[in-house]
Coordinates of N, CA and C in Angstrom, one line a residue:
X181 N 20.6 52.7 -16.8 CA 20.2 51.3 -16.5 C 18.7 51.2 -16.7
X182 N 18.3 50.0 -17.2 CA 16.9 49.8 -17.4 C 16.3 49.2 -16.1
X183 N 15.2 49.8 -15.8 CA 14.4 49.3 -14.6 C 13.6 48.1 -14.9
X184 N 13.8 47.0 -14.2 CA 13.0 45.8 -14.6 C 11.5 46.1 -14.3
X185 N 10.7 45.5 -15.2 CA 9.2 45.7 -15.1 C 8.6 44.5 -14.4
X186 N 7.6 44.7 -13.6 CA 6.9 43.6 -12.9 C 5.5 43.5 -13.4
X187 N 5.1 42.4 -13.8 CA 3.7 42.2 -14.3 C 2.8 41.9 -13.1
X188 N 2.1 43.0 -12.6 CA 1.3 42.8 -11.5 C 0.1 41.9 -11.8
X189 N -0.4 42.0 -13.0 CA -1.6 41.1 -13.3 C -1.1 39.6 -13.2
X190 N 0.1 39.3 -13.7 CA 0.6 37.9 -13.6 C 0.8 37.5 -12.2
X191 N 1.4 38.3 -11.4 CA 1.8 37.9 -10.0 C 0.5 37.8 -9.1
X192 N -0.5 38.6 -9.4 CA -1.8 38.4 -8.7 C -2.6 37.2 -9.1
X193 N -2.4 36.9 -10.4 CA -3.2 35.7 -10.9 C -2.6 34.4 -10.4
X194 N -1.3 34.3 -10.2 CA -0.6 33.1 -9.8 C -1.1 32.6 -8.5
X195 N -1.2 33.4 -7.4 CA -1.7 33.0 -6.1 C -3.2 32.5 -6.2
X196 N -4.0 33.2 -7.1 CA -5.4 32.8 -7.2 C -5.5 31.4 -7.8
X197 N -4.6 31.2 -8.9 CA -4.6 29.8 -9.5 C -4.1 28.8 -8.5
X198 N -3.1 29.1 -7.7 CA -2.6 28.2 -6.7 C -3.7 27.8 -5.7
X199 N -4.4 28.9 -5.2 CA -5.5 28.6 -4.2 C -6.6 27.8 -4.8
X200 N -6.9 28.1 -6.1 CA -8.0 27.3 -6.8 C -7.6 25.9 -6.9
X201 N -6.3 25.7 -7.3 CA -5.8 24.3 -7.5 C -5.8 23.6 -6.1
X202 N -5.4 24.3 -5.1 CA -5.4 23.7 -3.7 C -6.8 23.3 -3.3
X203 N -7.7 24.2 -3.6 CA -9.1 23.9 -3.2 C -9.7 22.7 -3.9
X204 N -9.3 22.6 -5.2 CA -9.8 21.4 -6.0 C -9.2 20.1 -5.4
X205 N -7.9 20.2 -5.1 CA -7.3 19.0 -4.5 C -7.9 18.6 -3.2
X206 N -8.2 19.6 -2.4 CA -8.8 19.4 -1.0 C -10.2 18.8 -1.2
X207 N -11.0 19.4 -2.1 CA -12.3 18.9 -2.4 C -12.3 17.4 -2.9
X208 N -11.3 17.2 -3.8 CA -11.2 15.8 -4.3 C -10.9 14.8 -3.2
X209 N -10.0 15.2 -2.3 CA -9.6 14.3 -1.2 C -10.8 14.1 -0.3
X210 N -11.6 15.1 0.0 CA -12.8 15.0 0.8 C -13.8 14.0 0.2
X211 N -14.0 14.2 -1.2 CA -14.9 13.3 -1.8 C -14.5 11.9 -1.8
X212 N -13.1 11.6 -1.9 CA -12.6 10.3 -1.8 C -12.9 9.6 -0.5
X213 N -12.8 10.4 0.6 CA -13.1 9.9 1.9 C -14.6 9.7 2.1
X214 N -15.4 10.4 1.4 CA -16.9 10.1 1.4 C -17.2 8.8 0.7
X215 N -16.5 8.5 -0.4 CA -16.7 7.3 -1.1 C -16.2 6.1 -0.4
X216 N -15.0 6.2 0.2 CA -14.3 5.1 0.9 C -13.9 5.7 2.3
X217 N -14.7 5.5 3.3 CA -14.4 6.1 4.6 C -13.2 5.5 5.3
X218 N -12.8 4.2 5.0 CA -11.7 3.6 5.6 C -11.1 2.5 4.8
X219 N -9.8 2.3 4.9 CA -9.1 1.2 4.2 C -8.4 0.4 5.3
X220 N -8.6 -0.9 5.3 CA -8.0 -1.8 6.3 C -7.1 -2.8 5.5
X221 N -5.8 -2.8 6.0 CA -4.8 -3.7 5.3 C -4.6 -5.0 6.2
X222 N -4.4 -6.1 5.5 CA -3.7 -7.2 6.1 C -2.2 -6.8 6.2
X223 N -1.4 -7.5 7.0 CA 0.0 -7.1 7.1 C 0.9 -8.1 6.3
X224 N 0.9 -9.3 6.7 CA 1.9 -10.3 6.1 C 1.5 -10.7 4.7
X225 N 2.4 -10.4 3.8 CA 2.1 -10.7 2.4 C 1.3 -9.6 1.6
X226 N 0.9 -8.6 2.4 CA 0.1 -7.5 1.8 C 0.9 -6.2 1.9
X227 N 1.3 -5.8 3.1 CA 2.2 -4.7 3.2 C 3.7 -5.0 3.4
X228 N 3.9 -6.1 4.1 CA 5.3 -6.6 4.4 C 5.5 -8.0 3.7
X229 N 6.6 -8.1 3.1 CA 6.9 -9.4 2.4 C 7.5 -10.4 3.3
X230 N 6.7 -10.9 4.3 CA 7.1 -11.8 5.3 C 6.9 -13.3 5.0
X231 N 6.2 -13.5 3.9 CA 5.8 -14.9 3.7 C 7.0 -15.8 3.4
X232 N 8.0 -15.3 2.6 CA 9.2 -16.2 2.4 C 10.0 -16.4 3.7
X233 N 10.0 -15.4 4.5 CA 10.7 -15.6 5.8 C 9.9 -16.5 6.7
X234 N 8.6 -16.4 6.6 CA 7.8 -17.3 7.4 C 8.0 -18.8 7.0
X235 N 8.2 -19.0 5.7 CA 8.5 -20.4 5.3 C 9.8 -20.9 5.8
X236 N 10.8 -20.0 5.7 CA 12.2 -20.3 6.2 C 12.1 -20.7 7.7
X237 N 11.4 -19.9 8.4 CA 11.2 -20.2 9.9 C 10.6 -21.5 10.1
X238 N 9.5 -21.8 9.3 CA 8.9 -23.1 9.5 C 9.8 -24.3 9.2
X239 N 10.5 -24.2 8.1 CA 11.5 -25.3 7.8 C 12.6 -25.4 8.8
X240 N 13.0 -24.3 9.4 CA 14.0 -24.3 10.4 C 13.5 -25.1 11.7
X241 N 12.3 -25.0 12.0 CA 11.7 -25.7 13.1 C 11.8 -27.2 12.9
X242 N 11.5 -27.6 11.6 CA 11.4 -29.0 11.3 C 12.7 -29.6 10.8
X243 N 13.7 -28.8 10.7 CA 15.0 -29.2 10.0 C 15.5 -30.5 10.5
X244 N 15.6 -30.7 11.8 CA 16.3 -31.9 12.3 C 15.5 -33.2 12.1
X245 N 14.2 -33.1 11.7 CA 13.3 -34.2 11.4 C 13.1 -34.5 9.9
X246 N 13.6 -33.7 9.1 CA 13.4 -33.8 7.6 C 14.5 -34.7 7.0
X247 N 14.1 -35.5 6.1 CA 15.1 -36.3 5.3 C 15.9 -35.4 4.4
X248 N 17.1 -35.9 4.0 CA 17.9 -35.1 3.1 C 17.2 -34.8 1.8
X249 N 16.4 -35.8 1.3 CA 15.6 -35.6 0.1 C 14.7 -34.4 0.2
X250 N 13.9 -34.4 1.3 CA 13.0 -33.3 1.5 C 13.7 -31.9 1.6
X251 N 14.8 -31.9 2.3 CA 15.6 -30.7 2.5 C 16.1 -30.2 1.1
X252 N 16.6 -31.1 0.3 CA 17.0 -30.7 -1.0 C 15.9 -30.2 -1.9
X253 N 14.7 -30.8 -1.8 CA 13.5 -30.3 -2.5 C 13.1 -28.9 -2.1
X254 N 13.2 -28.7 -0.8 CA 12.8 -27.3 -0.3 C 13.8 -26.3 -0.7
X255 N 15.1 -26.7 -0.6 CA 16.2 -25.8 -1.0 C 16.0 -25.4 -2.5
X256 N 15.7 -26.4 -3.3 CA 15.5 -26.1 -4.8 C 14.4 -25.2 -5.0
X257 N 13.4 -25.2 -4.1 CA 12.2 -24.3 -4.2 C 12.4 -23.0 -3.5
X258 N 13.7 -22.6 -3.2 CA 13.9 -21.4 -2.5 C 13.6 -21.3 -1.1
X259 N 13.6 -22.5 -0.4 CA 13.3 -22.6 1.0 C 11.9 -22.2 1.3
X260 N 11.0 -22.5 0.4 CA 9.6 -22.3 0.5 C 8.9 -23.6 0.9
X261 N 7.8 -23.5 1.7 CA 7.1 -24.7 2.0 C 6.2 -25.0 0.8
X262 N 5.8 -26.2 0.6 CA 4.9 -26.5 -0.6 C 3.7 -25.7 -0.7
X263 N 3.3 -25.3 -1.9 CA 2.1 -24.4 -2.0 C 0.9 -25.1 -1.5
X264 N 0.8 -26.4 -1.7 CA -0.4 -27.1 -1.3 C -0.6 -27.0 0.3
X265 N 0.5 -26.8 1.0 CA 0.4 -26.5 2.4 C 0.1 -25.0 2.7
X266 N 0.9 -24.2 2.0 CA 0.9 -22.8 2.2 C -0.5 -22.2 2.0
X267 N -1.2 -22.6 1.0 CA -2.5 -22.1 0.7 C -3.6 -22.4 1.7
X268 N -3.3 -23.5 2.5 CA -4.2 -23.9 3.6 C -4.1 -23.0 4.8
X269 N -2.9 -22.5 5.0 CA -2.6 -21.8 6.3 C -2.4 -20.3 6.2
X270 N -2.4 -19.7 4.9 CA -2.2 -18.3 4.7 C -3.3 -17.5 5.5
X271 N -2.9 -16.6 6.3 CA -3.9 -15.7 7.0 C -4.4 -16.2 8.3
X272 N -4.1 -17.5 8.6 CA -4.7 -18.0 9.8 C -3.8 -17.7 11.0
X273 N -4.4 -17.7 12.2 CA -3.6 -17.5 13.5 C -2.9 -18.8 13.8
X274 N -1.8 -18.7 14.6 CA -1.0 -19.9 14.9 C -1.8 -21.1 15.5
X275 N -2.7 -20.8 16.3 CA -3.6 -21.8 16.9 C -4.3 -22.6 15.9
X276 N -4.6 -22.0 14.7 CA -5.4 -22.6 13.7 C -4.4 -23.3 12.7
X277 N -3.3 -22.7 12.3 CA -2.5 -23.3 11.3 C -1.5 -24.3 11.8
X278 N -1.1 -24.3 13.1 CA -0.2 -25.3 13.6 C -0.6 -26.7 13.5
X279 N -1.9 -27.0 13.8 CA -2.3 -28.4 13.7 C -2.3 -28.9 12.2
X280 N -2.6 -27.9 11.3 CA -2.6 -28.3 9.9 C -1.2 -28.6 9.4
X281 N -0.2 -27.9 9.9 CA 1.2 -28.1 9.5 C 1.7 -29.5 10.1
X282 N 1.3 -29.7 11.3 CA 1.7 -31.0 12.0 C 1.1 -32.2 11.2
X283 N -0.1 -32.1 10.8 CA -0.7 -33.1 10.0 C -0.1 -33.3 8.7
X284 N 0.3 -32.2 8.0 CA 0.9 -32.2 6.7 C 2.3 -32.9 6.8
X285 N 3.0 -32.5 7.9 CA 4.4 -33.0 8.1 C 4.4 -34.5 8.3
X286 N 3.3 -35.0 9.0 CA 3.2 -36.4 9.2 C 2.9 -37.1 7.9
X287 N 2.0 -36.6 7.1 CA 1.6 -37.3 5.9 C 2.6 -37.2 4.8
X288 N 3.3 -36.1 4.7 CA 4.2 -35.9 3.5 C 5.7 -35.9 3.8
X289 N 6.0 -35.6 5.1 CA 7.4 -35.6 5.4 C 7.8 -36.7 6.4
X290 N 6.8 -37.6 6.8 CA 7.1 -38.7 7.7 C 7.6 -38.2 9.0
X291 N 7.1 -37.1 9.5 CA 7.5 -36.6 10.8 C 6.3 -37.0 11.8
X292 N 6.6 -37.8 12.8 CA 5.6 -38.2 13.7 C 4.9 -37.0 14.4
X293 N 3.6 -37.1 14.5 CA 2.8 -36.0 15.1 C 3.2 -35.7 16.5
X294 N 3.8 -36.7 17.3 CA 4.2 -36.4 18.7 C 5.5 -35.7 18.8
X295 N 6.2 -35.4 17.7 CA 7.5 -34.7 17.8 C 7.3 -33.3 18.3
X296 N 6.1 -32.7 18.1 CA 5.9 -31.3 18.5 C 4.4 -31.0 18.7
X297 N 4.1 -30.3 19.7 CA 2.7 -29.9 19.8 C 2.4 -28.6 19.0
X298 N 1.1 -28.3 18.9 CA 0.7 -27.1 18.1 C 1.2 -25.9 18.8
X299 N 1.1 -25.8 20.1 CA 1.6 -24.6 20.8 C 3.1 -24.5 20.7
X300 N 3.9 -25.6 20.8 CA 5.3 -25.6 20.7 C 5.7 -25.1 19.2
X301 N 5.0 -25.6 18.2 CA 5.3 -25.3 16.9 C 5.1 -23.8 16.6
X302 N 4.0 -23.3 17.1 CA 3.7 -21.8 17.0 C 4.8 -21.0 17.7
X303 N 5.2 -21.4 18.9 CA 6.2 -20.6 19.6 C 7.5 -20.6 19.0
X304 N 7.9 -21.8 18.6 CA 9.3 -22.0 17.9 C 9.3 -21.3 16.6
X305 N 8.3 -21.4 15.8 CA 8.2 -20.7 14.5 C 8.3 -19.2 14.7
X306 N 7.5 -18.7 15.7 CA 7.5 -17.2 15.9 C 8.9 -16.8 16.4
X307 N 9.6 -17.6 17.2 CA 10.9 -17.2 17.7 C 11.9 -17.1 16.5
X308 N 11.8 -18.1 15.6 CA 12.7 -18.2 14.4 C 12.4 -17.0 13.5
X309 N 11.1 -16.7 13.3 CA 10.7 -15.6 12.4 C 11.2 -14.3 13.0
X310 N 11.1 -14.1 14.3 CA 11.5 -12.9 15.0 C 13.0 -12.6 14.7
X311 N 13.8 -13.7 14.6 CA 15.2 -13.6 14.3 C 15.4 -13.1 12.9
X312 N 14.5 -13.4 12.0 CA 14.6 -13.0 10.6 C 14.0 -11.7 10.3
X313 N 13.3 -11.1 11.3 CA 12.6 -9.8 11.1 C 13.4 -8.7 10.5
X314 N 14.7 -8.6 10.9 CA 15.5 -7.5 10.3 C 15.6 -7.5 8.8
X315 N 15.3 -8.7 8.2 CA 15.4 -8.9 6.8 C 14.1 -8.5 6.1
X316 N 13.0 -8.3 6.8 CA 11.7 -8.0 6.2 C 11.7 -6.8 5.3
X317 N 11.3 -6.9 4.1 CA 11.1 -5.8 3.2 C 9.6 -5.5 3.0
X318 N 9.4 -4.3 2.6 CA 8.0 -3.9 2.3 C 7.6 -4.5 0.9
X319 N 6.4 -4.9 0.8 CA 5.9 -5.4 -0.5 C 6.0 -4.3 -1.6
X320 N 6.2 -4.7 -2.8 CA 6.4 -3.7 -3.9 C 5.1 -2.8 -3.9
X321 N 5.4 -1.5 -3.9 CA 4.3 -0.5 -4.0 C 3.6 -0.2 -2.7
X322 N 3.9 -0.9 -1.7 CA 3.1 -0.7 -0.4 C 3.2 0.7 0.2
X323 N 4.5 1.1 0.3 CA 4.7 2.5 0.9 C 4.1 3.6 0.1
X324 N 4.3 3.5 -1.3 CA 3.7 4.5 -2.1 C 2.2 4.5 -2.0
X325 N 1.5 3.4 -2.0 CA 0.1 3.3 -1.8 C -0.4 3.9 -0.5
X326 N 0.3 3.6 0.6 CA -0.1 4.1 1.9 C 0.1 5.6 1.9
X327 N 1.2 6.1 1.3 CA 1.5 7.5 1.3 C 0.4 8.3 0.6
X328 N -0.1 7.8 -0.6 CA -1.2 8.4 -1.3 C -2.5 8.4 -0.5
X329 N -2.8 7.3 0.1 CA -4.0 7.2 0.9 C -3.9 8.2 2.1
X330 N -2.7 8.3 2.7 CA -2.5 9.2 3.8 C -2.9 10.6 3.5
X331 N -2.6 11.0 2.2 CA -2.9 12.4 1.8 C -4.3 12.6 1.4
X332 N -5.1 11.6 1.4 CA -6.5 11.7 0.9 C -7.5 11.7 2.0
X333 N -7.1 11.8 3.3 CA -8.0 11.9 4.5 C -8.8 10.6 4.7
X334 N -8.4 9.5 4.1 CA -9.1 8.2 4.3 C -8.4 7.5 5.5
X335 N -9.2 7.1 6.5 CA -8.7 6.5 7.7 C -8.1 5.1 7.3
X336 N -7.0 4.7 7.9 CA -6.4 3.5 7.6 C -6.1 2.7 8.9
X337 N -6.1 1.3 8.8 CA -5.8 0.4 9.9 C -5.2 -0.8 9.3
X338 N -4.6 -1.6 10.2 CA -4.0 -2.9 9.9 C -4.8 -3.9 10.7
X339 N -5.2 -5.0 10.1 CA -5.9 -6.1 10.8 C -5.1 -7.4 10.5
X340 N -4.3 -7.8 11.4 CA -3.3 -8.9 11.1 C -3.5 -10.1 12.1
X341 N -3.3 -11.3 11.6 CA -3.4 -12.5 12.5 C -2.1 -12.6 13.4
X342 N -1.1 -11.8 13.0 CA 0.1 -11.8 13.9 C -0.1 -11.3 15.3
X343 N 0.6 -11.8 16.2 CA 0.4 -11.3 17.6 C 1.1 -9.9 17.7
X344 N 0.7 -9.2 18.7 CA 1.2 -7.8 18.9 C 2.7 -7.7 19.0
X345 N 3.4 -8.6 19.7 CA 4.8 -8.5 19.8 C 5.5 -8.7 18.5
X346 N 4.9 -9.6 17.7 CA 5.5 -9.9 16.4 C 5.3 -8.7 15.4
X347 N 4.2 -8.0 15.6 CA 4.0 -6.8 14.7 C 5.0 -5.8 15.0
X348 N 5.4 -5.6 16.3 CA 6.4 -4.6 16.7 C 7.7 -4.9 16.0
X349 N 8.1 -6.2 16.0 CA 9.4 -6.6 15.4 C 9.4 -6.4 13.9
X350 N 8.3 -6.8 13.3 CA 8.2 -6.7 11.8 C 8.2 -5.3 11.3
X351 N 7.6 -4.4 12.1 CA 7.4 -3.0 11.7 C 8.6 -2.1 12.0
X352 N 9.6 -2.7 12.7 CA 10.7 -1.8 13.3 C 11.5 -1.1 12.2
X353 N 11.6 -1.7 11.0 CA 12.4 -1.1 9.9 C 11.5 -0.2 9.0
X354 N 10.3 -0.1 9.3 CA 9.3 0.5 8.3 C 8.5 1.6 8.9
X355 N 9.2 2.5 9.7 CA 8.6 3.6 10.3 C 7.9 4.5 9.4
X356 N 8.4 4.7 8.2 CA 7.8 5.6 7.2 C 6.4 5.2 6.8
X357 N 6.2 3.9 6.8 CA 4.9 3.4 6.4 C 4.0 3.3 7.6
X358 N 4.5 2.8 8.7 CA 3.6 2.5 9.9 C 3.3 3.8 10.6
X359 N 4.1 4.9 10.4 CA 3.7 6.2 11.1 C 2.4 6.8 10.4
X360 N 2.1 6.3 9.2 CA 0.9 6.8 8.5 C -0.3 6.0 8.9
X361 N -0.1 4.8 9.5 CA -1.3 4.0 9.8 C -1.3 3.9 11.4
X362 N -2.3 4.6 11.9 CA -2.3 4.8 13.4 C -2.8 3.6 14.2
X363 N -3.7 2.8 13.5 CA -4.3 1.7 14.2 C -3.9 0.4 13.7
X364 N -3.5 -0.5 14.6 CA -3.1 -1.9 14.3 C -4.0 -2.8 15.2
X365 N -4.7 -3.7 14.7 CA -5.5 -4.7 15.5 C -4.8 -6.0 15.2
X366 N -4.1 -6.6 16.3 CA -3.4 -7.8 16.1 C -4.3 -9.0 16.4
X367 N -3.8 -10.2 16.0 CA -4.6 -11.4 16.2 C -4.8 -11.8 17.6
X368 N -4.0 -11.3 18.6 CA -4.2 -11.6 20.0 C -5.0 -10.5 20.7
X369 N -5.6 -9.6 20.0 CA -6.5 -8.6 20.6 C -7.7 -9.2 21.3
X370 N -8.0 -8.8 22.4 CA -9.1 -9.4 23.3 C -10.4 -9.5 22.6
X371 N -10.7 -8.6 21.7 CA -12.0 -8.5 21.0 C -12.0 -9.5 19.8
X372 N -10.9 -10.0 19.4 CA -10.8 -11.0 18.3 C -10.9 -12.4 18.8
X373 N -12.2 -12.8 19.0 CA -12.4 -14.2 19.5 C -12.1 -15.3 18.5
X374 N -12.4 -15.0 17.3 CA -12.3 -15.9 16.2 C -11.4 -15.3 15.1
X375 N -10.4 -16.1 14.6 CA -9.5 -15.7 13.6 C -10.1 -15.7 12.2
X376 N -9.4 -15.1 11.3 CA -9.9 -15.2 9.9 C -10.1 -16.7 9.5
X377 N -11.1 -17.0 8.8 CA -12.0 -16.2 7.9 C -13.2 -15.6 8.7
X378 N -13.3 -15.7 10.0 CA -14.3 -15.0 10.7 C -14.1 -13.5 10.6
X379 N -15.1 -12.7 10.7 CA -15.0 -11.3 10.4 C -14.5 -10.5 11.6
X380 N -14.3 -11.1 12.8 CA -14.1 -10.4 14.1 C -13.0 -9.3 14.0
X381 N -11.9 -9.6 13.3 CA -10.8 -8.6 13.4 C -11.1 -7.4 12.5
X382 N -11.8 -7.6 11.4 CA -12.2 -6.4 10.6 C -13.3 -5.6 11.3
X383 N -14.2 -6.3 11.9 CA -15.3 -5.6 12.7 C -14.7 -4.8 13.8
X384 N -13.6 -5.3 14.5 CA -13.0 -4.6 15.6 C -12.2 -3.4 15.0
X385 N -11.5 -3.5 13.9 CA -10.8 -2.4 13.3 C -11.8 -1.3 12.9
X386 N -12.9 -1.7 12.3 CA -13.9 -0.7 11.9 C -14.5 0.0 13.1
X387 N -14.7 -0.8 14.2 CA -15.3 -0.2 15.4 C -14.3 0.9 16.0
X388 N -13.0 0.6 16.0 CA -12.1 1.5 16.5 C -11.9 2.7 15.6
X389 N -12.2 2.6 14.3 CA -12.2 3.7 13.4 C -13.5 4.5 13.3
X390 N -14.4 4.0 14.2 CA -15.7 4.6 14.3 C -16.5 4.6 13.0
X391 N -16.4 3.4 12.3 CA -17.2 3.2 11.1 C -18.5 2.4 11.5
X392 N -19.6 3.0 11.2 CA -20.9 2.4 11.5 C -21.2 1.3 10.5
X393 N -22.3 0.5 10.8 CA -22.6 -0.6 10.0 C -23.0 -0.2 8.6
X394 N -23.7 1.0 8.5 CA -24.1 1.4 7.1 C -22.9 1.7 6.2
X395 N -21.8 2.2 6.8 CA -20.6 2.5 6.1 C -19.6 1.4 5.9
X396 N -19.9 0.3 6.6 CA -19.0 -0.9 6.4 C -18.9 -1.3 4.9
X397 N -20.0 -1.2 4.2 CA -20.0 -1.7 2.8 C -19.1 -0.8 1.9
X398 N -18.8 0.4 2.4 CA -17.9 1.3 1.7 C -16.5 1.1 2.0
X399 N -16.2 0.4 3.1 CA -14.8 0.2 3.5 C -14.1 -0.8 2.6
X400 N -12.8 -0.5 2.4 CA -12.0 -1.3 1.4 C -10.9 -2.1 2.2
X401 N -10.9 -3.4 1.9 CA -9.9 -4.3 2.6 C -8.9 -4.8 1.5
X402 N -7.6 -4.8 1.9 CA -6.6 -5.4 1.1 C -6.1 -6.7 1.7
X403 N -6.1 -7.8 1.0 CA -5.8 -9.1 1.6 C -5.0 -9.9 0.5
X404 N -4.1 -10.8 1.0 CA -3.4 -11.7 0.1 C -3.9 -13.1 0.3
X405 N -4.6 -13.4 1.4 CA -5.0 -14.8 1.7 C -6.5 -15.0 1.5
X406 N -6.9 -16.2 1.1 CA -8.3 -16.5 0.9 C -9.0 -16.4 2.2
X407 N -8.4 -16.8 3.3 CA -9.1 -16.7 4.6 C -9.4 -15.2 4.9
X408 N -8.4 -14.3 4.6 CA -8.6 -12.9 4.8 C -9.6 -12.3 3.9
X409 N -9.7 -12.7 2.7 CA -10.7 -12.2 1.7 C -12.1 -12.6 2.3
X410 N -12.2 -13.8 2.7 CA -13.5 -14.2 3.3 C -13.9 -13.5 4.5
X411 N -12.8 -13.2 5.3 CA -13.1 -12.4 6.6 C -13.6 -11.0 6.2
X412 N -12.9 -10.3 5.3 CA -13.3 -9.0 4.8 C -14.7 -9.0 4.3
X413 N -15.1 -10.0 3.4 CA -16.4 -10.1 2.9 C -17.4 -10.3 3.9
X414 N -17.1 -11.2 4.9 CA -18.0 -11.5 6.0 C -18.3 -10.3 6.8
X415 N -17.3 -9.4 6.9 CA -17.5 -8.1 7.7 C -18.4 -7.1 6.9
X416 N -18.6 -7.4 5.6 CA -19.4 -6.5 4.8 C -18.7 -5.5 4.0
X417 N -17.3 -5.7 3.9 CA -16.5 -4.7 3.2 C -16.3 -5.1 1.8
X418 N -15.8 -4.2 1.0 CA -15.3 -4.5 -0.4 C -13.8 -5.0 -0.1
X419 N -13.4 -5.9 -1.0 CA -12.1 -6.6 -0.8 C -11.3 -6.6 -2.1
X420 N -10.1 -6.2 -1.9 CA -9.1 -6.3 -3.0 C -8.2 -7.4 -2.7
X421 N -8.1 -8.5 -3.5 CA -7.3 -9.6 -3.3 C -5.9 -9.4 -4.0
X422 N -4.8 -9.5 -3.2 CA -3.5 -9.4 -3.7 C -2.8 -10.7 -3.5
X423 N -3.1 -11.7 -4.4 CA -2.7 -13.1 -4.1 C -1.2 -13.3 -4.2
X424 N -0.7 -14.4 -3.6 CA 0.6 -14.9 -3.7 C 0.8 -15.2 -5.2
X425 N 2.0 -14.9 -5.8 CA 2.2 -15.1 -7.2 C 2.1 -16.6 -7.6
X426 N 2.3 -17.5 -6.6 CA 2.2 -19.0 -6.8 C 0.8 -19.5 -6.9
X427 N -0.2 -18.6 -6.5 CA -1.6 -19.0 -6.4 C -2.2 -19.4 -7.8

């Protein structure tokens, strides 16, 4: 029988190559973290595709007051609210967007302003949206992007206008993504006195990530709403806009 031969030079070289490759990857990841110390994501419309569900929830609140013509128009548009309204409220907290919706409904849908208060609209919309949360899907590419960043040693956070309870419901089906992002600053956080486009929420996220003022300019923000883009810029960050395809 022939005794198999073992190439000692090859077997010893392979671990060295593997170690060298591992070191290169580690150094590359460290250098990425030096360039971009933190990435802060908006949630709705950026990581989770909640905007279509948000529109459905809004229309459900107004359903009994809408004419059949308006209902058919909205149905033909995939149960989305008109873009002229949507672009005004994207990224805002309920206290800020509810009066805008009430005014729009009065002007364009003939719904009297006294049918519902801003706080009632916010609460009813949130309740309807919570019912739809099991249907929330991740935005295309979001999990893959978060996974890549997670491997690069770059700190991550979410800064969302949504209230904390709403965030819990929206994230319930997406543990694989949210387990990689340890920090979430919701819109009802005590330090967030002013909603987007004010920089408060991004400044608070950076503070909790221990990012100093000098490094704020290196932080990267992902946003889908103009109000959020302005908030990120006002905080001194670089901003990547991921706009609604209807924009």
